[in-house]
PDB file of C-alpha atoms in Angstrom:
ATOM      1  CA  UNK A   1      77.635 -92.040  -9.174  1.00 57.00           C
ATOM      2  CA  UNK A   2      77.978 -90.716 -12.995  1.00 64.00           C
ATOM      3  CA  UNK A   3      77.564 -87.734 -14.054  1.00 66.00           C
ATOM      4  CA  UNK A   4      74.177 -88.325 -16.159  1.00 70.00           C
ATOM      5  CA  UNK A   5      72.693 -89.779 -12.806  1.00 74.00           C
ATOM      6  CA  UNK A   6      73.920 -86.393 -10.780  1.00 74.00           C
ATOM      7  CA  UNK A   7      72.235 -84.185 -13.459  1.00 76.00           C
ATOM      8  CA  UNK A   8      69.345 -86.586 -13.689  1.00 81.00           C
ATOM      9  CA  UNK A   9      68.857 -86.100  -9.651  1.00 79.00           C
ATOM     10  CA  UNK A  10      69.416 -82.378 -10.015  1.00 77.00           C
ATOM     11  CA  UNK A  11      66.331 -82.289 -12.893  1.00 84.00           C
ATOM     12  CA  UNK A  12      64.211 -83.878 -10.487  1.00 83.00           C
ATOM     13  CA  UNK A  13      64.779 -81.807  -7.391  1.00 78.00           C
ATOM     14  CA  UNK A  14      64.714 -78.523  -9.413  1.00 83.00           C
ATOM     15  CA  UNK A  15      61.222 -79.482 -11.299  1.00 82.00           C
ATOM     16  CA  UNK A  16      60.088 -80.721  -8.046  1.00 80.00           C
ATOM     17  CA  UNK A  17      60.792 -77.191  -6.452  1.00 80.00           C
ATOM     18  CA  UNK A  18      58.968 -75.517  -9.599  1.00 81.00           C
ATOM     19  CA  UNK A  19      56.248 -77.440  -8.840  1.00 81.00           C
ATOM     20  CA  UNK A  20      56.265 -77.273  -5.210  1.00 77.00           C
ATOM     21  CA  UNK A  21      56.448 -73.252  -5.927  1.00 77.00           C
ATOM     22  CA  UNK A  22      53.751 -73.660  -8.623  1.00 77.00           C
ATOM     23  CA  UNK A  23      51.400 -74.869  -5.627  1.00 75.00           C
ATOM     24  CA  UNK A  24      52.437 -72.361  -2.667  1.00 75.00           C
ATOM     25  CA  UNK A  25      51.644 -69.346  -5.271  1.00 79.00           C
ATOM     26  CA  UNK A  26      47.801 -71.401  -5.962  1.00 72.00           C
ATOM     27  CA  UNK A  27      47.229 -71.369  -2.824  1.00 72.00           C
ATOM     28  CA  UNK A  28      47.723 -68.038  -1.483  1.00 70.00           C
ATOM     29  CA  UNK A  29      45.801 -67.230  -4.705  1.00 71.00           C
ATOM     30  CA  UNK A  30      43.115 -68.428  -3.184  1.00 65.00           C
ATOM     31  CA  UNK A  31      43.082 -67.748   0.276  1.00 65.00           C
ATOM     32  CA  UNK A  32      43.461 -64.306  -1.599  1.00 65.00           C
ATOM     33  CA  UNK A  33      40.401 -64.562  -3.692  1.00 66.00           C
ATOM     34  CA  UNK A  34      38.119 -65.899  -1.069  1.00 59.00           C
ATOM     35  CA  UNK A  35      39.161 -63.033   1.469  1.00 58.00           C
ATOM     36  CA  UNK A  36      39.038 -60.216  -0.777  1.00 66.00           C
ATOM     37  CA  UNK A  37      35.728 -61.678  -1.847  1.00 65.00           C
ATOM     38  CA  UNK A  38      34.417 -61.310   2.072  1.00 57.00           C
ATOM     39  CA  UNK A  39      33.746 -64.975   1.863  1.00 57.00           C
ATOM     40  CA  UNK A  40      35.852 -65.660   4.833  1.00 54.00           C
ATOM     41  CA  UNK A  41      35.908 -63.038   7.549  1.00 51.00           C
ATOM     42  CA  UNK A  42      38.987 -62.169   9.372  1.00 55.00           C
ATOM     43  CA  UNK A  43      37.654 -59.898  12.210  1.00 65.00           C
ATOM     44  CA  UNK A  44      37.315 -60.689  15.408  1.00 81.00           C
ATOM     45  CA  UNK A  45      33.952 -62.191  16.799  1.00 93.00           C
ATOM     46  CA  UNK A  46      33.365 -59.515  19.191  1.00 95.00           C
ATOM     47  CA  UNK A  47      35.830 -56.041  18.363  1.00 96.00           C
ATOM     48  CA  UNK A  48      36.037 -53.595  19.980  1.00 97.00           C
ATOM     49  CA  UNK A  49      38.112 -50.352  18.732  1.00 97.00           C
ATOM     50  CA  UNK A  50      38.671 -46.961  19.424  1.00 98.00           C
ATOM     51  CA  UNK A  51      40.090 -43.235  18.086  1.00 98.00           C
ATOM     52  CA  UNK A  52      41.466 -41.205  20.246  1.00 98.00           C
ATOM     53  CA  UNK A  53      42.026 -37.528  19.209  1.00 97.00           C
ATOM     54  CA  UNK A  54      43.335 -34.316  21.109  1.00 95.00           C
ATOM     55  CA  UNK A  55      41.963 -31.390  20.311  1.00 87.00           C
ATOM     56  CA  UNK A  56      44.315 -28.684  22.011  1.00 89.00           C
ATOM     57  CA  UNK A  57      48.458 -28.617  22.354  1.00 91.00           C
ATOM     58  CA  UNK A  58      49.694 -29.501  25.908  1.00 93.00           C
ATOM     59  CA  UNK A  59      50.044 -26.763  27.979  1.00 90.00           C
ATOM     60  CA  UNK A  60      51.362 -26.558  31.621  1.00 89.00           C
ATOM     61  CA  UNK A  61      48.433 -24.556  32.924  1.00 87.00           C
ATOM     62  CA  UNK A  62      46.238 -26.848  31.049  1.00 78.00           C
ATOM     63  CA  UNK A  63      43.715 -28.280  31.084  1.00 84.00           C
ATOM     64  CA  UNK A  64      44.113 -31.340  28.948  1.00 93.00           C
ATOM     65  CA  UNK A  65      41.458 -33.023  26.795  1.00 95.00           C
ATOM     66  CA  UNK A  66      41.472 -36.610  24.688  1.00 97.00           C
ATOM     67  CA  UNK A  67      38.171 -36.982  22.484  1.00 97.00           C
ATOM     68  CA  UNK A  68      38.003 -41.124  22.439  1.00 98.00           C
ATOM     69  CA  UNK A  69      35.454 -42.330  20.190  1.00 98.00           C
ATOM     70  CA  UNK A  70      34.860 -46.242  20.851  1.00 98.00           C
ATOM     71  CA  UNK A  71      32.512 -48.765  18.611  1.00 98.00           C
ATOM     72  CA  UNK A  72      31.869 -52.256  19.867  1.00 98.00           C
ATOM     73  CA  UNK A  73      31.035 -54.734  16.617  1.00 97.00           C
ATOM     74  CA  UNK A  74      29.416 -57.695  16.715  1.00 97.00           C
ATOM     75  CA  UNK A  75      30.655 -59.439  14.125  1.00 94.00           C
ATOM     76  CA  UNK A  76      28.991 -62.746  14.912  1.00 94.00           C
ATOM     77  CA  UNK A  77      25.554 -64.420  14.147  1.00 94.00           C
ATOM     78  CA  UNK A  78      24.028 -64.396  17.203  1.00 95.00           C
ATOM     79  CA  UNK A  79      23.319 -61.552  19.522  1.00 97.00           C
ATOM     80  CA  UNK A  80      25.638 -60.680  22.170  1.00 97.00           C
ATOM     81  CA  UNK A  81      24.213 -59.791  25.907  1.00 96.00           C
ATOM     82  CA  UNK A  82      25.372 -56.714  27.691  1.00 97.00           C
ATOM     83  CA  UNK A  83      25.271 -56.537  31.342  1.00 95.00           C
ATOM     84  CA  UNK A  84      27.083 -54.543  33.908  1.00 95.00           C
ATOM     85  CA  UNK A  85      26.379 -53.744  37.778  1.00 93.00           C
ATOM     86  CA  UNK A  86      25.966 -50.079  37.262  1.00 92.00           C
ATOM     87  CA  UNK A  87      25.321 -47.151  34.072  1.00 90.00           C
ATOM     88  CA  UNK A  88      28.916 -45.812  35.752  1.00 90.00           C
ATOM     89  CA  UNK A  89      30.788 -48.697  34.303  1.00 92.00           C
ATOM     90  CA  UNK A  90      29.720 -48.497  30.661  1.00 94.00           C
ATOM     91  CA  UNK A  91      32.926 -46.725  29.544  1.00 95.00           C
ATOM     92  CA  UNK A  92      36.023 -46.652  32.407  1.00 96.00           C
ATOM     93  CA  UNK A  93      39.382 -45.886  31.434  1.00 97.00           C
ATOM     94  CA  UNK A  94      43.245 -45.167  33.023  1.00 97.00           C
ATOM     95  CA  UNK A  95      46.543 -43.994  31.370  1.00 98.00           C
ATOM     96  CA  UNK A  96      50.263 -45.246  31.484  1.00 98.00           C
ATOM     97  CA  UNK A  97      53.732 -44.707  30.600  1.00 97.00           C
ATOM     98  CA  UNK A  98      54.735 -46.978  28.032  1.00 96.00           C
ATOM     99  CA  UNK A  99      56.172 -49.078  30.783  1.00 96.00           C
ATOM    100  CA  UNK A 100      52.804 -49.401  32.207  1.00 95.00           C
ATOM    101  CA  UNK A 101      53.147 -47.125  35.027  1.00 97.00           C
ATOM    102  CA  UNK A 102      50.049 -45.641  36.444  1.00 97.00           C
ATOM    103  CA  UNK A 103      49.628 -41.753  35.132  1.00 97.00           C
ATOM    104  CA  UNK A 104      46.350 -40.643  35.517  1.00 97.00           C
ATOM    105  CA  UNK A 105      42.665 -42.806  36.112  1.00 96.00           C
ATOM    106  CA  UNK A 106      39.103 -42.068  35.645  1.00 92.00           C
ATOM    107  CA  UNK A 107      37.748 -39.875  38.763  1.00 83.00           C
ATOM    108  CA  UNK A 108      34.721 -42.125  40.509  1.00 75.00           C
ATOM    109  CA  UNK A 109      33.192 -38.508  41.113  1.00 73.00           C
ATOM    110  CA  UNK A 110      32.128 -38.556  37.833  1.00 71.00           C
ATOM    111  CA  UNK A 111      28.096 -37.591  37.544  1.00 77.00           C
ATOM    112  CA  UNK A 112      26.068 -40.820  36.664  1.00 81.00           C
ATOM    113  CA  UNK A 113      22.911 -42.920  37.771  1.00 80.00           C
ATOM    114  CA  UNK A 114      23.923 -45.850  39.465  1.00 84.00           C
ATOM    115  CA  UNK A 115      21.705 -48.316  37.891  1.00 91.00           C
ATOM    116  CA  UNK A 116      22.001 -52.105  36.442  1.00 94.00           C
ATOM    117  CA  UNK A 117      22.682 -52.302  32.457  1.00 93.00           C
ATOM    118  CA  UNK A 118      21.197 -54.740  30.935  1.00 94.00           C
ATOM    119  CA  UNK A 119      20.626 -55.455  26.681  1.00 93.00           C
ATOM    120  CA  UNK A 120      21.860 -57.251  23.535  1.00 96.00           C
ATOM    121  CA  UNK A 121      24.368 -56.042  20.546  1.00 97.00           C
ATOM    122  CA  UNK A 122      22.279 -57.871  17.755  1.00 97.00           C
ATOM    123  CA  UNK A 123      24.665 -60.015  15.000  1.00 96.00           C
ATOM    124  CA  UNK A 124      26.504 -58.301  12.508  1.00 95.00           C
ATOM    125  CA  UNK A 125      25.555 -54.352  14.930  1.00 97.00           C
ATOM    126  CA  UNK A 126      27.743 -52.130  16.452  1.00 97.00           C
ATOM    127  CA  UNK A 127      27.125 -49.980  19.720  1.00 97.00           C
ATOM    128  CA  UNK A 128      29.896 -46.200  19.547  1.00 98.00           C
ATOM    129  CA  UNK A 129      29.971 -43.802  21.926  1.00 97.00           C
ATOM    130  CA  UNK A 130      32.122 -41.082  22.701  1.00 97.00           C
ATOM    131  CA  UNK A 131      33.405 -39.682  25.634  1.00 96.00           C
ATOM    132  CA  UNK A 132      35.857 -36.402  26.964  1.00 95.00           C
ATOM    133  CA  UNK A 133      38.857 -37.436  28.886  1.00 95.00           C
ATOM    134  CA  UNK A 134      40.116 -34.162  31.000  1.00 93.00           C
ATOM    135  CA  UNK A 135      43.711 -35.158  32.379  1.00 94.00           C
ATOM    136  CA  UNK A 136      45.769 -33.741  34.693  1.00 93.00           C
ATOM    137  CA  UNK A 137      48.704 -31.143  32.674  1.00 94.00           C
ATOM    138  CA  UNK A 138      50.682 -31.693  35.877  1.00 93.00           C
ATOM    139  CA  UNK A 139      50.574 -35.712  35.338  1.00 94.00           C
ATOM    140  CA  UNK A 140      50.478 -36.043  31.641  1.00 95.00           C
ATOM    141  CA  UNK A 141      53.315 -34.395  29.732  1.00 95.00           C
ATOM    142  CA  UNK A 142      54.451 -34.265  26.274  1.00 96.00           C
ATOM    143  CA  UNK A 143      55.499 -37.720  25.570  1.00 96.00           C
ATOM    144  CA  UNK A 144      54.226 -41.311  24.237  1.00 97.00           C
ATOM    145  CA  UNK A 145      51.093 -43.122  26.708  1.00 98.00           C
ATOM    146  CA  UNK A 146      48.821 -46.339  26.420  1.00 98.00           C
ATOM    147  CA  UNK A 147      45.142 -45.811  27.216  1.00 98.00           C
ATOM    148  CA  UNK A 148      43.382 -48.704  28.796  1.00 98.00           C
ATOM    149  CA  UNK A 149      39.621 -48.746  28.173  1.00 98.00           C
ATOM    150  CA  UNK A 150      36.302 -50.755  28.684  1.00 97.00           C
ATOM    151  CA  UNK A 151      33.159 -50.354  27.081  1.00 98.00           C
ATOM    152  CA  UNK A 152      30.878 -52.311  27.912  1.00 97.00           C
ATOM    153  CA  UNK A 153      32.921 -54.891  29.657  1.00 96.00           C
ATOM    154  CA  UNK A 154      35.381 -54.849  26.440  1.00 97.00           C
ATOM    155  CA  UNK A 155      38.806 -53.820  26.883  1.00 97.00           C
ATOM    156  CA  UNK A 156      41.591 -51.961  23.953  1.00 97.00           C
ATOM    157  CA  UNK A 157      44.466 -50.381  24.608  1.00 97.00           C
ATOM    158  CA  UNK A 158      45.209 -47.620  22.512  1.00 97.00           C
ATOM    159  CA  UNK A 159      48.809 -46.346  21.987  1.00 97.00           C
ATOM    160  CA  UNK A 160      48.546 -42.103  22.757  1.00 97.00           C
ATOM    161  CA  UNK A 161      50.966 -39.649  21.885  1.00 96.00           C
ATOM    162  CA  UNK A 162      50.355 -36.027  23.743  1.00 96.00           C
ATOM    163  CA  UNK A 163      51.786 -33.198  21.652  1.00 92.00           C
TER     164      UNK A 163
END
């Protein structure tokens, strides 16, 4: 092969890359554009999310309290039904280690009215509430946790440090 063919090859390939670049950098342009835009929506249909806060330092005579505020969005164009067996199941929760070890649960002695649930989240709505956790200074420590939740028959896990 001569040398003028090598370089010739070596043009090619290198304006091919510029262009191939040139194309990659359009793209995410607009993919860019057009999400930034809200013209394409990247949340989930149905979302659920959650902030948990604590309002007092651990303390071995305790007791311990998480503040978890929880929304449940819609973000769909149709309603969504609700339904659950029993008002006691509209927010349930439990807390692990970080290797999923069982820590503390909700208490079923909780106060409620045991009675059916029934409704619709309308599209593009959200449904919050928010709810006390009291857990147990003798099985919660200092330390890192996961707290598994459902609201409304939507779960989230939300990574908890105690301090």
């Amino acid at each position: 092969m001569s040398t003028n063919n090598r370089e010739s090859a070596a043009q090619k390939a290198q304006s091919n890359m510029m262009r191939l670049g040139l194309v990659a950098v359009a793209m995410a342009g607009v993919i860019a554009f057009y999400v930034l835009t809200g013209r394409v929506d990247l949340s989930e249909p149905v979302e659920l999310t959650a902030r948990v806060t604590q309002s007092a330092t651990w303390t071995e005579s305790g007791p311990l309290t998480l503040d978890v505020a929880v929304t449940l969005a819609n973000n769909t164009e149709e309603p969504l039904p609700l339904s659950l067996a029993s008002q006691c199941d509209i927010f349930r929760w439990f807390l692990t280690d970080e290797d999923q070890n069982l820590v503390q649960s909700q208490r079923s002695d909780e106060p409620c009215v045991d009675l059916p649930m029934q409704g619709n989240l309308e599209a593009k709505h959200n449904i919050s509430g928010e709810f006390t956790l009291t857990l147990d200074p003798a099985r919660v420590k200092p330390g890192r946790y996961i707290l598994f939740m459902r609201y409304w028959g939507h779960e989230h896990r939300e990574p908890v440090t105690i301090d």
